[in-house]
PDB file of C-alpha atoms in Angstrom:
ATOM      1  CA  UNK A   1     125.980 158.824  40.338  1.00 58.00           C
ATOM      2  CA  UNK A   2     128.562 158.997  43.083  1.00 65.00           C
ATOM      3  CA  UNK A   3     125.416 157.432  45.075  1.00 76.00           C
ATOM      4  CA  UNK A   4     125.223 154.579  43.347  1.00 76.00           C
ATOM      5  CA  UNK A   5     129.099 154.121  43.092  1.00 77.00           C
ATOM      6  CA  UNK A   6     129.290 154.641  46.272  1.00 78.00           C
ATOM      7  CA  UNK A   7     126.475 151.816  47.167  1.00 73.00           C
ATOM      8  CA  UNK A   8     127.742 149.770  44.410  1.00 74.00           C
ATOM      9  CA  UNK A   9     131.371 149.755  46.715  1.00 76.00           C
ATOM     10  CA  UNK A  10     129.506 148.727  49.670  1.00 74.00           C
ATOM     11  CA  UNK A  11     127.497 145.810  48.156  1.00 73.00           C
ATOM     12  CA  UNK A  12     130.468 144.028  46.886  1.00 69.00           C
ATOM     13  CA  UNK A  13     132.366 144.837  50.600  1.00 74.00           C
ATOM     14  CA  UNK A  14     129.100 143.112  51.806  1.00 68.00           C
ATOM     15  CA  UNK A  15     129.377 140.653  49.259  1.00 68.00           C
ATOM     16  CA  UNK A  16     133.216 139.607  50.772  1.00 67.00           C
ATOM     17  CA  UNK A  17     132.001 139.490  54.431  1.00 63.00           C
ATOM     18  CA  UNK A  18     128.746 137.020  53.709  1.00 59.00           C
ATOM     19  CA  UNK A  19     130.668 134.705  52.408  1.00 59.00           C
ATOM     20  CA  UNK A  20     132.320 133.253  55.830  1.00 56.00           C
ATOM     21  CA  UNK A  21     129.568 134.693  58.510  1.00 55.00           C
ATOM     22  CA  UNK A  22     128.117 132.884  60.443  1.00 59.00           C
ATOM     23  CA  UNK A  23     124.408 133.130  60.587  1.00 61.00           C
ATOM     24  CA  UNK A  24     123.307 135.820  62.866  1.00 70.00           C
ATOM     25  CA  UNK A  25     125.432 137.711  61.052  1.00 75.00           C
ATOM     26  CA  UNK A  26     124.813 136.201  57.963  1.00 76.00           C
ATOM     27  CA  UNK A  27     121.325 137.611  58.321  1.00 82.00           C
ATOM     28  CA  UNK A  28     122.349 141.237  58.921  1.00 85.00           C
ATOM     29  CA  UNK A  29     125.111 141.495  55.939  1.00 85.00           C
ATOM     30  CA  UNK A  30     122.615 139.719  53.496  1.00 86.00           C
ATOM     31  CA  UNK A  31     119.833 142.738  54.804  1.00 87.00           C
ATOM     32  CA  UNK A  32     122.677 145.650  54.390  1.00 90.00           C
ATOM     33  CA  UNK A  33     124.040 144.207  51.329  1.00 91.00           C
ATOM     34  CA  UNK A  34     120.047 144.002  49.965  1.00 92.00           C
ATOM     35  CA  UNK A  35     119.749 147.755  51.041  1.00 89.00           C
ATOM     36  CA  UNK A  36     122.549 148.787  49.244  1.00 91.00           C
ATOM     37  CA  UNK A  37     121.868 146.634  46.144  1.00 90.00           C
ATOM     38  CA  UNK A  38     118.468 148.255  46.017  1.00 89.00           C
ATOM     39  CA  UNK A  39     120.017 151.829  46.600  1.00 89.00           C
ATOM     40  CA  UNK A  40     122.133 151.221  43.958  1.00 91.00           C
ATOM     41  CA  UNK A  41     119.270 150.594  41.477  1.00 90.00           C
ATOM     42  CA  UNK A  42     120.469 146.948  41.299  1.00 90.00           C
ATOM     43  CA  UNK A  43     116.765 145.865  41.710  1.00 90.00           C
ATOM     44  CA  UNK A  44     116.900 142.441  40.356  1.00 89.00           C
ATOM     45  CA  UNK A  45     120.006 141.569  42.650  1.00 91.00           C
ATOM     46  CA  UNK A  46     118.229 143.452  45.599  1.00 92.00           C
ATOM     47  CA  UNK A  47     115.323 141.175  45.053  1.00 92.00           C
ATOM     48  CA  UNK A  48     116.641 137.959  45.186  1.00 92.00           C
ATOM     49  CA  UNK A  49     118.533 138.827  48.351  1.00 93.00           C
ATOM     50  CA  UNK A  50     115.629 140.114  50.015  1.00 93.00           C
ATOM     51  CA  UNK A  51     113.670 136.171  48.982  1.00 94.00           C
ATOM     52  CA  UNK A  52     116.916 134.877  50.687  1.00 91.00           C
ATOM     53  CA  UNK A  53     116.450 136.963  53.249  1.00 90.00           C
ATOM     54  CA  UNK A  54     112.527 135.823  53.664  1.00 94.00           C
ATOM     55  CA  UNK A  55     113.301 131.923  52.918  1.00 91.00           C
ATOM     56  CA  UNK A  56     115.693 132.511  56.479  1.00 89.00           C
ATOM     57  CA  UNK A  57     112.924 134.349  58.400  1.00 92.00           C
ATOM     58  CA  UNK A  58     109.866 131.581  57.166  1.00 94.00           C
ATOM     59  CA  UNK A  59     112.540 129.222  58.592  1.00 89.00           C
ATOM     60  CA  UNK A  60     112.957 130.812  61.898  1.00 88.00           C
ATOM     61  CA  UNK A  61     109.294 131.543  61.694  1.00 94.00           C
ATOM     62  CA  UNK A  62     110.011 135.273  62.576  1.00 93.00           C
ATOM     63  CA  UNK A  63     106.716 136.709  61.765  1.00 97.00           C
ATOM     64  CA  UNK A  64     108.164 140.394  61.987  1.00 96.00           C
ATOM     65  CA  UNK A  65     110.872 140.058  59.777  1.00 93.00           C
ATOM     66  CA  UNK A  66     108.765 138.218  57.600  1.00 96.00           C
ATOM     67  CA  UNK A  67     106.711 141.118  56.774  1.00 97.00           C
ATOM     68  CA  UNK A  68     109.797 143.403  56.535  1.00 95.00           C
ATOM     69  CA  UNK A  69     111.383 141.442  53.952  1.00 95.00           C
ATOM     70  CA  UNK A  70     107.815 141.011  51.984  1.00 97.00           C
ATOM     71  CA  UNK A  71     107.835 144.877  52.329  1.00 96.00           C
ATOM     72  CA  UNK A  72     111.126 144.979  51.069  1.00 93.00           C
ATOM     73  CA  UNK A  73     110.441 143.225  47.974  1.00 95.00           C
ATOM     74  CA  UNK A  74     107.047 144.910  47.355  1.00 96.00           C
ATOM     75  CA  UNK A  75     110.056 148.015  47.066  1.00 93.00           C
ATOM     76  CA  UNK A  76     111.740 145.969  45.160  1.00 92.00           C
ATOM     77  CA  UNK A  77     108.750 145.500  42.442  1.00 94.00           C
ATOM     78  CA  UNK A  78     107.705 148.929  43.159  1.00 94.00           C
ATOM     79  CA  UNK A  79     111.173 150.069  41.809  1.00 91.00           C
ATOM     80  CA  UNK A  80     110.949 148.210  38.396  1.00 91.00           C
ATOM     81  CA  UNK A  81     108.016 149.258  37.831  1.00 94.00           C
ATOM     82  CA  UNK A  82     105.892 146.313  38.472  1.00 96.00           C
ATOM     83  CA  UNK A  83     103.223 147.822  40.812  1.00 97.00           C
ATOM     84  CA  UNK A  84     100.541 144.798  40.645  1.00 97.00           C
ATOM     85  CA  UNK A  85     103.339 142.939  41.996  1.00 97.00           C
ATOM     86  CA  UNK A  86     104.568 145.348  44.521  1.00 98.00           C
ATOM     87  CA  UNK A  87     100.843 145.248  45.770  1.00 98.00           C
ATOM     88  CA  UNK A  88     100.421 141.261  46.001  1.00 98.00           C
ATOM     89  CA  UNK A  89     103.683 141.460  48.391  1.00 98.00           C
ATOM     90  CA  UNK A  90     102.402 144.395  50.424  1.00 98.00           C
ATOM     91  CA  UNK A  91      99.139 143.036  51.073  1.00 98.00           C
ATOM     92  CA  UNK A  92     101.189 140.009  52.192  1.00 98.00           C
ATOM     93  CA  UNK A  93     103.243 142.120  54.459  1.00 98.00           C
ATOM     94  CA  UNK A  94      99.986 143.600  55.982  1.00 98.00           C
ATOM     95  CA  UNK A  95      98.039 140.263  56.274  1.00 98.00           C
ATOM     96  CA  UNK A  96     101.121 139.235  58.453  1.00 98.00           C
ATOM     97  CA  UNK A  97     100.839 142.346  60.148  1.00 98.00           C
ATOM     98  CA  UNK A  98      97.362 142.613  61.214  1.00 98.00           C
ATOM     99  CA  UNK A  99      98.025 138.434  62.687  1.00 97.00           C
ATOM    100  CA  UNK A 100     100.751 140.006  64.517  1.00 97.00           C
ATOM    101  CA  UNK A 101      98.122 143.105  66.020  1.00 97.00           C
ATOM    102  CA  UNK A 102     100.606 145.675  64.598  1.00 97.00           C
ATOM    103  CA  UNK A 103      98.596 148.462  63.638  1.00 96.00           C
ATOM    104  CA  UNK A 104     101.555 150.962  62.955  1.00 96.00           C
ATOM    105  CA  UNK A 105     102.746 148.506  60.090  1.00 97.00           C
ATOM    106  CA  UNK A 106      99.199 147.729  58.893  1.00 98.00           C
ATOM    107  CA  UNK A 107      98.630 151.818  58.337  1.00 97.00           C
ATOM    108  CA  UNK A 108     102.426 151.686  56.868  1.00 97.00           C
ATOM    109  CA  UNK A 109     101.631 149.029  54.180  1.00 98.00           C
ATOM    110  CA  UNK A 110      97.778 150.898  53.609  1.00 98.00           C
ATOM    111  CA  UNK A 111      99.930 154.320  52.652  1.00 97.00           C
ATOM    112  CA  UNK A 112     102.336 152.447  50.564  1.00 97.00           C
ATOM    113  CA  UNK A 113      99.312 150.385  48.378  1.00 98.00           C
ATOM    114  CA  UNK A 114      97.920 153.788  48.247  1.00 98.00           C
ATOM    115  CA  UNK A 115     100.820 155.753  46.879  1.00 97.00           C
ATOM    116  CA  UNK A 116     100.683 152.773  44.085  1.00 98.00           C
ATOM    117  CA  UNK A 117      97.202 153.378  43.334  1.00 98.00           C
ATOM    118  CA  UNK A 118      97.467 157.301  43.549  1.00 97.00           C
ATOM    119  CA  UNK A 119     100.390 157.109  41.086  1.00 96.00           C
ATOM    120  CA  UNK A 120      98.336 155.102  38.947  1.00 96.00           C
ATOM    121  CA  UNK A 121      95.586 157.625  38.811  1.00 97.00           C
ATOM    122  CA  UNK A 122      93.318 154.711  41.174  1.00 98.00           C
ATOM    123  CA  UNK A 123      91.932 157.814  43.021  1.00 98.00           C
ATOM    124  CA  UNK A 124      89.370 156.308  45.018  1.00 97.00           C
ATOM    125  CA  UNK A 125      90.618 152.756  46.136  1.00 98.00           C
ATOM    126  CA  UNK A 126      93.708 155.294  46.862  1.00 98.00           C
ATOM    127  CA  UNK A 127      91.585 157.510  48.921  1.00 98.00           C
ATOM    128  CA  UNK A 128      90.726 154.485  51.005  1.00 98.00           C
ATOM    129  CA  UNK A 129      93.971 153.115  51.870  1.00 98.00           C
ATOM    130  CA  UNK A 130      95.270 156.387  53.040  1.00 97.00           C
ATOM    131  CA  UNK A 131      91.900 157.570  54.675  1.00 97.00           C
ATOM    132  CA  UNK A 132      92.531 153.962  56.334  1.00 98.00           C
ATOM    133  CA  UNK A 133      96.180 154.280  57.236  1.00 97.00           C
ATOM    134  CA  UNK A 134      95.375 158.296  58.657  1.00 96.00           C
ATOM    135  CA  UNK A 135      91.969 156.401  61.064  1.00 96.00           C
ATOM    136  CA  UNK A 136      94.399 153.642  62.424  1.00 96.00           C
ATOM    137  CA  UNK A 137      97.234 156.542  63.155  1.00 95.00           C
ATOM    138  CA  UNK A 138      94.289 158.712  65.132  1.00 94.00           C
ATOM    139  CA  UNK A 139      93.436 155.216  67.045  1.00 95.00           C
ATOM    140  CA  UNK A 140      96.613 154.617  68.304  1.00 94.00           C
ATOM    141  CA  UNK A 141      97.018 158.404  68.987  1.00 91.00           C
ATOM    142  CA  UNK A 142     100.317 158.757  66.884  1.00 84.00           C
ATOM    143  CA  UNK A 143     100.147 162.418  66.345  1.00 82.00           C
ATOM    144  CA  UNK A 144     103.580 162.624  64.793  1.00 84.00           C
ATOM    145  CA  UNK A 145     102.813 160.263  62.479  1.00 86.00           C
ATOM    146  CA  UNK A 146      99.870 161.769  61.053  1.00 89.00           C
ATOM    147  CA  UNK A 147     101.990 163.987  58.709  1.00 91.00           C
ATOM    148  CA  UNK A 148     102.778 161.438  56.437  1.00 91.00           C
ATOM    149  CA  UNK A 149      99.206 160.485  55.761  1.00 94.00           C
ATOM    150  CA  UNK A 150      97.946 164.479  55.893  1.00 94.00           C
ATOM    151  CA  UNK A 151     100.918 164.779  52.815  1.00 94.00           C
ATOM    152  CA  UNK A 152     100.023 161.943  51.068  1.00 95.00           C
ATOM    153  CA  UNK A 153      96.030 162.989  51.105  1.00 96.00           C
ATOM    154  CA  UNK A 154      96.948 166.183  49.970  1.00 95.00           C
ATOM    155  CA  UNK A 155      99.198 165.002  47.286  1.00 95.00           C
ATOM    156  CA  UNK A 156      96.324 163.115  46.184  1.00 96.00           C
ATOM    157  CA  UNK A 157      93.526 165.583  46.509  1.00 97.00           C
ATOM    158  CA  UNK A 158      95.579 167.519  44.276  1.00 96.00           C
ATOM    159  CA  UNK A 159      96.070 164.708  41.780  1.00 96.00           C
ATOM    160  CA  UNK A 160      92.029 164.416  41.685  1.00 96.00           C
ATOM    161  CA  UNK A 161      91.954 168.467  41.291  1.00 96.00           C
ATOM    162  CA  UNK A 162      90.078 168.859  44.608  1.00 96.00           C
ATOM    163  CA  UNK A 163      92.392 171.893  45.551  1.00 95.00           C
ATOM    164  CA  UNK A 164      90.381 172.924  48.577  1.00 95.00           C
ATOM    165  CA  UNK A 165      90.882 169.626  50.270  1.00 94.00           C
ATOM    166  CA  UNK A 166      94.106 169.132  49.067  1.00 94.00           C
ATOM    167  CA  UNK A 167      95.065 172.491  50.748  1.00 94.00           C
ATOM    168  CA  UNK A 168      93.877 171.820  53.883  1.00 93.00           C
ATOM    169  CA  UNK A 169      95.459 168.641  54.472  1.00 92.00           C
ATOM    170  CA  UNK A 170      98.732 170.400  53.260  1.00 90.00           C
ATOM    171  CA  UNK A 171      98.150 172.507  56.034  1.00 88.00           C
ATOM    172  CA  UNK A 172      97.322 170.274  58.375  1.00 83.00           C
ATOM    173  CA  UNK A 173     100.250 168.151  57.699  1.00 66.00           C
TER     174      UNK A 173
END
């Protein structure tokens, strides 16, 4: 609870400097004061900053931060349980992604689409976005960043009562 109080502090501090900034900084109080909104559980506030936060970036045309926010709001939907909807803005997020040649974020968006699906007892369209998040991690060589997917896989394998694999990613990871 102090957490949330806490966040709940920040967001309206945030909420006092947006007001006269001027947009560069505009940009990074409304993303802070999004962040804490969603910390705070305040999804439906957290949401609409994060489309405010998009609407600036599609006018920019700031392909990066595009994605980010779409990510952010897939959290967002993720959060209130709407996972159908958290999965339309990921895939969003990932088609901007892939036109941008950022593999890293692809397999990023591929392990959060599976954790949805995984959660929803989806095994094997699960099994594919991780397996496909884990081969795009090998490609690029990130070694450190294969623990995530090893973890999630394992979590998983568990879930589908496949103990043997499940261990041995667990180990692995």
């Amino acid at each position: 609870a102090t957490t949330i109080s806490a966040q709940a502090d920040k967001a309206r501090q945030l909420e006092e400097q947006l007001r006269g900034a001027e947009s560069t900084k505009r940009i990074e109080i409304l993303i802070a004061l999004a962040d804490a909104n969603l910390y705070a559980g305040e999804y439906d506030k957290a949401m609409d900053l994060f489309r405010q936060e998009l609407d600036i970036f599609l006018e920019l045309k700031d392909l990066k931060e595009q994605a980010t926010a779409l990510t952010n709001i897939g959290s967002a939907w993720s959060s209130l349980g709407r996972q159908d909807s958290a999965v339309t803005y990921y895939l969003k997020a990932m088609t901007i992604d892939e036109m941008r040649g950022d593999s890293f974020g692809v397999s990023l968006h591929h392990n959060n689409i599976g954790a949805i699906y995984s959660d929803e007892g989806v095994f094997e369209k699960a099994l594919e976005h991780f397996n496909k998040a884990l081969a795009m991690r090998q490609a690029m060589k990130l070694e450190r960043k294969y623990a995530q997917c090893y973890s999630y896989l394992a979590t998983l394998y568990g879930r589908m009562k496949h103990f043997d694999k499940a261990e041995a990613y667990g180990k692995t990871g």
